Short mmCIF file of C-alpha atoms and ligand atoms in Angstrom, two decimals:
data_model
loop_
_atom_site.label_atom_id
_atom_site.label_comp_id
_atom_site.label_asym_id
_atom_site.label_seq_id
_atom_site.Cartn_x
_atom_site.Cartn_y
_atom_site.Cartn_z
CA MET S 1 9.71 -21.94 -5.76
CA PRO S 2 6.32 -20.16 -7.58
CA GLU S 3 3.95 -23.29 -9.66
CA ASP S 4 4.42 -23.06 -13.56
CA HIS S 5 2.15 -20.82 -14.88
CA PRO S 6 0.33 -22.33 -17.61
CA ILE S 7 -0.58 -20.35 -19.54
CA PRO S 8 1.31 -16.52 -20.64
CA THR S 9 1.40 -13.74 -18.41
CA THR S 10 2.13 -11.58 -20.89
CA ILE S 11 -0.68 -10.30 -22.57
CA GLN S 12 0.56 -8.72 -26.31
CA ASP S 13 -1.84 -5.70 -27.33
CA ASP S 14 -1.33 -2.87 -29.50
CA ASP S 15 0.53 -0.41 -27.94
CA SER S 16 -2.41 2.16 -28.07
CA SER S 17 -1.22 5.66 -25.88
CA GLU S 18 -5.43 5.55 -24.84
CA LEU S 19 -5.20 2.38 -22.28
CA PRO S 20 -3.21 2.92 -19.09
CA ALA S 21 0.49 2.40 -18.52
CA LYS S 22 0.64 -1.42 -17.64
CA GLU S 23 2.84 -0.73 -14.52
CA GLY S 24 3.48 -1.16 -10.45
CA TRP S 25 2.94 -4.03 -8.65
CA HIS S 26 -0.19 -6.06 -7.67
CA VAL S 27 -0.71 -5.95 -3.71
CA ILE S 28 -2.89 -8.19 -2.10
CA HIS S 29 -3.31 -7.74 1.70
CA LEU S 30 -4.36 -10.90 3.57
CA PHE S 31 -5.50 -11.54 7.18
CA TYR S 32 -6.24 -14.83 8.89
CA HIS S 33 -8.15 -16.03 12.47
CA VAL S 34 -6.72 -19.03 13.76
CA GLU S 35 -8.91 -21.95 13.94
CA GLN S 36 -7.44 -22.51 17.62
CA SER S 37 -9.19 -26.02 17.65
CA GLN S 38 -7.65 -27.45 14.54
CA TRP S 39 -4.42 -26.19 15.18
CA ASP S 40 -4.88 -27.88 18.52
CA ALA S 41 -5.75 -31.20 17.36
CA LEU S 42 -2.20 -31.08 15.68
CA ASP S 43 0.12 -33.21 17.96
CA HIS S 44 3.76 -31.10 18.29
CA SER S 45 5.36 -32.74 15.46
CA SER S 46 2.80 -32.06 13.28
CA LYS S 47 2.52 -28.36 14.75
CA ILE S 48 6.66 -28.16 14.13
CA ALA S 49 6.65 -28.90 10.74
CA ALA S 50 3.64 -26.91 9.41
CA GLU S 51 5.49 -23.84 11.02
CA THR S 52 8.76 -24.91 8.94
CA SER S 53 6.47 -25.04 5.92
CA LEU S 54 5.06 -21.36 6.19
CA THR S 55 8.47 -20.22 7.33
CA GLU S 56 9.99 -22.08 3.90
CA LEU S 57 6.86 -20.38 2.14
CA ILE S 58 7.32 -17.10 3.39
CA HIS S 59 11.55 -17.35 2.56
CA ASP S 60 10.14 -18.55 -1.00
CA ILE S 61 8.29 -16.12 -1.97
CA ARG S 62 10.53 -13.03 -0.92
CA SER S 63 12.93 -14.53 -2.98
CA HIS S 64 10.74 -14.14 -5.47
CA PRO S 65 12.22 -11.03 -7.96
CA GLU S 66 9.88 -8.19 -7.41
CA THR S 67 8.13 -9.37 -4.42
CA GLN S 68 7.64 -8.16 -0.82
CA LEU S 69 6.01 -10.17 1.59
CA LEU S 70 5.13 -8.76 4.99
CA ALA S 71 4.01 -10.76 8.06
CA PHE S 72 1.78 -9.40 11.26
CA SER S 73 0.45 -10.57 14.50
CA MET S 74 -2.93 -8.81 14.56
CA LEU S 75 -4.26 -6.92 17.21
CA THR S 76 -7.58 -7.91 18.35
CA PRO S 77 -10.14 -10.65 17.47
CA LYS S 78 -10.57 -9.07 13.95
CA ALA S 79 -7.74 -11.42 12.87
CA ASP S 80 -4.76 -13.43 14.36
CA VAL S 81 -2.09 -13.00 11.19
CA GLY S 82 -1.41 -10.77 8.62
CA PHE S 83 0.28 -10.81 5.59
CA MET S 84 1.05 -7.93 2.82
CA LEU S 85 1.81 -9.03 -0.38
CA LEU S 86 3.48 -7.02 -3.24
CA THR S 87 4.56 -8.59 -6.01
CA GLN S 88 4.40 -8.05 -10.04
CA ASP S 89 2.73 -10.09 -12.13
CA LEU S 90 -0.94 -10.98 -10.79
CA HIS S 91 -0.94 -15.26 -11.43
CA ASP S 92 2.42 -15.34 -9.39
CA ALA S 93 0.31 -13.01 -6.56
CA ASN S 94 -2.60 -15.41 -7.04
CA VAL S 95 -0.47 -18.96 -6.67
CA PHE S 96 1.30 -17.37 -3.03
CA GLU S 97 -2.44 -15.79 -2.07
CA LYS S 98 -3.25 -19.41 -1.99
CA ARG S 99 -0.36 -21.42 -0.26
CA LEU S 100 0.11 -18.97 2.12
CA THR S 101 -3.42 -19.94 2.73
CA ARG S 102 -2.90 -23.56 3.25
CA SER S 103 0.44 -23.01 4.69
CA LEU S 104 -0.50 -24.18 8.54
CA GLY S 105 -3.03 -27.52 7.34
CA PRO S 106 -6.59 -27.63 6.26
CA ASP S 107 -8.69 -25.11 7.92
CA VAL S 108 -6.13 -23.47 10.32
CA LEU S 109 -6.05 -20.17 8.83
CA THR S 110 -9.27 -18.82 8.24
CA PRO S 111 -9.39 -16.02 5.89
CA THR S 112 -11.26 -12.97 7.53
CA TYR S 113 -10.77 -10.02 5.57
CA SER S 114 -9.08 -9.39 2.49
CA TYR S 115 -8.29 -6.84 -0.18
CA LEU S 116 -6.66 -6.18 -3.82
CA SER S 117 -4.98 -3.73 -5.09
CA MET S 118 -2.09 -2.02 -7.80
CA THR S 119 0.56 0.68 -6.65
CA GLU S 120 0.09 3.91 -9.56
CA ARG S 121 1.77 7.07 -9.40
CA SER S 122 -0.13 10.14 -8.63
CA GLU S 123 -2.40 11.82 -10.58
CA TYR S 124 -1.37 15.26 -9.51
CA THR S 125 2.15 15.71 -8.92
CA THR S 126 3.21 19.26 -10.18
CA SER S 127 3.96 20.20 -13.87
CA GLU S 128 7.43 21.69 -14.65
CA GLU S 129 5.27 24.74 -15.51
CA GLU S 130 3.97 24.62 -12.39
CA TYR S 131 7.46 24.19 -10.64
CA GLY S 132 9.06 26.70 -12.77
CA GLU S 133 6.59 29.56 -11.55
CA THR S 134 7.79 28.52 -8.31
CA LEU S 135 11.44 28.87 -9.46
CA GLU S 136 10.21 32.15 -10.71
CA LYS S 137 8.29 34.08 -7.97
CA THR S 138 10.13 32.62 -4.61
CA ARG S 139 13.79 32.09 -6.18
CA GLY S 140 14.16 34.58 -8.94
CA ILE S 141 15.15 32.07 -11.28
CA LYS S 142 14.16 33.44 -14.39
CA LYS S 143 13.21 30.88 -17.24
CA GLY S 144 15.85 30.90 -20.40
CA THR S 145 19.04 30.54 -17.94
CA PRO S 146 21.47 27.94 -17.53
CA GLU S 147 20.24 27.89 -13.93
CA TYR S 148 16.81 27.16 -14.36
CA ASP S 149 17.16 25.11 -16.98
CA GLU S 150 19.61 22.82 -14.03
CA GLU S 151 16.52 23.28 -11.66
CA ILE S 152 14.22 21.42 -14.05
CA THR S 153 16.39 19.02 -14.68
CA LYS S 154 16.63 18.47 -11.04
CA PHE S 155 13.24 18.42 -10.72
CA HIS S 156 12.56 16.18 -13.81
CA GLN S 157 15.28 13.77 -11.20
CA HIS S 158 13.03 14.04 -8.25
CA ILE S 159 9.69 13.15 -9.74
CA GLU S 160 10.72 10.36 -11.54
CA LYS S 161 12.36 9.07 -8.46
CA TYR S 162 9.11 10.01 -6.63
CA THR S 163 7.50 7.91 -9.50
CA GLN S 164 9.63 5.08 -8.96
CA ASP S 165 9.41 4.93 -5.04
CA ARG S 166 5.21 5.18 -5.77
CA LEU S 167 5.29 2.60 -8.18
CA TYR S 168 8.35 0.00 -6.52
CA PRO S 169 7.90 0.92 -3.35
CA ASN S 170 10.45 -0.32 -0.44
CA MET S 171 8.76 -1.36 1.94
CA PRO S 172 9.83 -0.56 5.90
CA ASP S 173 10.28 -2.80 8.55
CA TRP S 174 8.79 -0.57 10.95
CA PRO S 175 6.88 -2.56 13.62
CA ILE S 176 3.12 -0.59 13.60
CA PHE S 177 0.96 -1.44 10.81
CA CYS S 178 -2.47 0.07 9.68
CA PHE S 179 -4.35 -0.51 6.79
CA TYR S 180 -7.68 0.51 5.56
CA PRO S 181 -9.97 0.58 2.39
CA MET S 182 -10.60 4.73 1.68
CA SER S 183 -13.04 5.87 -1.32
CA LYS S 184 -14.28 9.49 -2.25
CA ARG S 185 -17.18 10.29 -2.04
CA ARG S 186 -20.08 10.45 -4.63
CA GLY S 187 -23.62 11.33 -5.07
CA VAL S 188 -23.83 13.71 -2.29
CA GLU S 189 -24.54 17.29 -4.23
CA GLY S 190 -21.32 19.66 -3.68
CA GLN S 191 -19.27 16.40 -2.35
CA ASN S 192 -19.01 14.64 -5.13
CA TRP S 193 -14.73 14.30 -5.54
CA TYR S 194 -15.43 13.50 -9.31
CA ALA S 195 -17.57 15.59 -10.47
CA SER S 196 -14.82 17.75 -9.04
CA ASP S 197 -12.59 19.19 -11.70
CA PHE S 198 -8.79 18.55 -12.28
CA ALA S 199 -7.64 21.69 -11.34
CA THR S 200 -10.40 21.93 -7.64
CA ARG S 201 -8.91 18.30 -6.83
CA LYS S 202 -5.37 19.15 -7.69
CA ALA S 203 -5.30 21.83 -4.98
CA LEU S 204 -7.18 20.08 -2.38
CA MET S 205 -4.46 17.03 -2.78
CA LYS S 206 -1.81 19.67 -2.51
CA GLY S 207 -2.89 20.69 1.40
CA HIS S 208 -3.48 16.73 2.01
CA ALA S 209 0.09 16.11 0.68
CA ALA S 210 1.38 19.16 3.23
CA ILE S 211 0.04 17.78 6.02
CA GLY S 212 1.52 14.26 4.83
CA ARG S 213 4.98 15.64 4.75
CA THR S 214 4.82 16.96 8.12
CA TRP S 215 4.43 13.65 8.98
CA ALA S 216 8.16 12.57 8.24
CA GLY S 217 10.08 10.22 10.11
CA LYS S 218 7.04 9.41 12.02
CA ILE S 219 5.11 7.27 9.01
CA ARG S 220 5.28 5.83 5.71
CA GLN S 221 2.27 5.46 3.67
CA LEU S 222 1.61 3.41 0.76
CA ILE S 223 -1.39 4.22 -1.05
CA THR S 224 -2.90 2.06 -3.42
CA GLY S 225 -5.26 1.88 -5.93
CA SER S 226 -8.56 -0.69 -6.12
CA VAL S 227 -11.10 0.72 -8.69
CA GLY S 228 -12.52 -2.26 -10.32
CA LEU S 229 -10.27 -4.68 -7.92
CA ASP S 230 -12.12 -4.60 -4.26
CA ASP S 231 -14.93 -3.14 -2.88
CA MET S 232 -13.26 1.00 -2.08
CA GLU S 233 -11.40 2.72 -4.45
CA TRP S 234 -7.65 3.04 -2.51
CA GLY S 235 -6.62 0.49 -0.27
CA VAL S 236 -4.02 3.01 3.11
CA THR S 237 -1.43 0.86 4.19
CA LEU S 238 0.76 2.86 6.97
CA PHE S 239 3.72 2.30 9.05
CA ALA S 240 4.74 3.77 12.58
CA LYS S 241 6.96 2.76 15.21
CA ASP S 242 4.11 4.44 17.80
CA THR S 243 0.37 3.78 16.98
CA HIS S 244 0.43 7.39 18.61
CA HIS S 245 1.48 8.57 15.07
CA ILE S 246 -0.56 6.55 13.41
CA LYS S 247 -3.80 7.72 15.54
CA GLY S 248 -2.11 11.12 15.10
CA ILE S 249 -2.16 11.53 11.35
CA VAL S 250 -5.00 9.79 10.64
CA TYR S 251 -7.20 12.53 12.99
CA GLU S 252 -4.94 15.54 11.61
CA MET S 253 -6.08 14.40 8.33
CA ARG S 254 -10.10 14.17 8.93
CA PHE S 255 -9.46 17.79 9.60
CA ASP S 256 -8.01 18.62 5.95
CA GLU S 257 -10.47 18.96 3.47
CA VAL S 258 -9.64 16.15 1.01
CA SER S 259 -10.93 13.67 4.24
CA SER S 260 -13.65 16.12 5.72
CA GLN S 261 -15.74 16.37 2.78
CA PHE S 262 -14.79 13.73 0.46
CA ALA S 263 -13.77 10.60 2.62
CA GLU S 264 -15.71 7.13 2.92
CA PHE S 265 -13.37 4.46 5.36
CA GLY S 266 -13.97 0.62 5.72
CA ASP S 267 -12.62 -0.81 8.76
CA PHE S 268 -9.48 -1.04 10.07
CA TYR S 269 -7.12 -3.16 10.42
CA ILE S 270 -3.62 -2.94 13.18
CA GLY S 271 -0.89 -4.92 13.41
CA ILE S 272 2.33 -5.98 14.20
CA GLN S 273 5.42 -6.18 11.96
CA LEU S 274 7.49 -9.00 14.03
CA PRO S 275 10.19 -11.86 13.18
CA LEU S 276 8.63 -15.18 12.38
CA ASP S 277 9.06 -17.32 15.99
CA GLU S 278 8.14 -14.83 17.59
CA LEU S 279 4.76 -14.52 15.40
CA PHE S 280 4.04 -17.89 15.70
CA ARG S 281 4.06 -17.89 19.25
CA ARG S 282 1.02 -14.99 19.57
CA ALA S 283 -0.51 -16.07 16.85
CA LEU S 284 -0.48 -20.05 17.40
CA GLY S 285 1.16 -20.06 21.20
CA GLU S 286 3.54 -22.73 21.97
CA ALA S 287 3.61 -25.94 18.92
O1 76R V 301 2.43 10.71 -2.79
C1 76R V 301 2.72 11.59 -2.32
O2 76R V 301 3.28 11.50 -1.78
C2 76R V 301 2.43 13.17 -2.44
C3 76R V 301 1.46 13.49 -2.61
C4 76R V 301 0.72 12.68 -2.33
C5 76R V 301 -0.73 11.63 -2.86
C6 76R V 301 -1.20 12.19 -4.08
C7 76R V 301 0.07 12.49 -0.35
C8 76R V 301 0.85 12.24 0.38
N1 76R V 301 -1.19 11.43 -0.75
C9 76R V 301 -1.79 11.29 -2.03
C10 76R V 301 -2.45 10.35 -2.31
MN1 76R V 301 -2.20 10.09 0.95
N2 76R V 301 -2.81 9.62 2.49
C11 76R V 301 -4.08 9.40 2.78
C12 76R V 301 -4.40 8.81 3.97
O3 76R V 301 -7.12 8.78 7.12
C13 76R V 301 -7.40 9.91 6.06
O4 76R V 301 -7.97 10.57 6.31
C14 76R V 301 -6.85 9.39 4.72
C15 76R V 301 -6.00 8.36 4.69
C16 76R V 301 -3.51 9.24 4.88
C17 76R V 301 -3.05 8.90 6.42
C18 76R V 301 -2.14 9.69 4.27
C19 76R V 301 -1.13 9.87 4.12
N3 76R V 301 -3.80 9.28 0.06
C20 76R V 301 -3.32 10.04 -1.41
C21 76R V 301 -4.97 9.26 -1.90
C22 76R V 301 -5.39 9.09 -3.38
C23 76R V 301 -6.53 9.94 -3.98
C24 76R V 301 -6.91 10.75 -5.21
O5 76R V 301 -5.74 10.23 -6.30
O6 76R V 301 -7.58 10.79 -5.07
C25 76R V 301 -5.20 8.56 -1.29
C26 76R V 301 -6.78 8.20 -0.74
C27 76R V 301 -4.68 9.05 0.20
C28 76R V 301 -4.76 9.25 1.56
N4 76R V 301 -0.16 10.92 2.23
C29 76R V 301 0.58 12.02 1.96
C30 76R V 301 0.30 10.80 3.30
C31 76R V 301 1.04 11.42 3.95
C32 76R V 301 1.59 10.68 4.96
C33 76R V 301 1.39 12.01 2.80
C34 76R V 301 2.69 12.72 2.70
C35 76R V 301 4.14 11.92 2.04
C36 76R V 301 5.41 12.09 2.11
O7 76R V 301 5.65 13.16 0.60
O8 76R V 301 6.35 12.10 2.19
#
């Protein structure tokens, strides 16, 4: 159960349309080292108790409304254990994060890297006008006809579902997990994403999305925004069933103009999503 919040979490303000919409979830990526000497100093029953308490905590967090918690055994000594937490309320996120860090006892899990971001809607979705033009051009469906209106209604339903899936995603249970933060370049002449006009950015993002869609079924991605929240501008979370697909998409995107001209990358973290008993065996050794 989450601890009670001592302060109200809903801040009332005027409904000014100038403010960004309050929507989406908080997302925290957490990566830890297991301090083997601390863990090995525990006797068998303390280890079992610690593993049980972490298992219960994970179940507790997962049963919280609008909350998902994924657990990973991490590759390479960059980290041993990783979590990805998605939850609506910042206080809950904070409480869950601290409880996870303490879960195996003092100094057993030591944070090695973390990232705070939020789910967000895309700035570059197709507008009704653009879709209407495509209907006329590619399918000969004319504005003002019932067929056109029907297609536009379907289009709005599709965009609404797509936006809801970005803001409130359902994370996959696919085994291979990849996380890295990314920013768009600023400051170099001709390569300042933020000085480019909207139409240029939108056209570039269209190319990006077209490449992305060719990976449907092989890659599930979640792009979360972190401007003002963490060191870079987005968190990129990818899931695959095979590391070749992670390597493949990231390589292919390097040639796409958005990445080749504008992308800056942080460190890459690769993990495997596993049932908890197997994750404990790998990360902690036999109890
Ligand atoms: O949101 C969508 O699914 C459709 C359009 C789309 C947007 C707006 C999209 C599609 N992406 C969007 C935004 Mn993406 N994406 C990345 C990376 O390593 C690299 O070079 C890039 C890291 C990958 C691998 C990837 C995959 N994307 C973004 C943004 C925010 C940019 C902004 O707002 O300025 C970033 C930083 C980013 C980066 N992207 C897709 C994919 C894939 C697989 C898709 C297709 C998804 C689908 O339609 O199923």
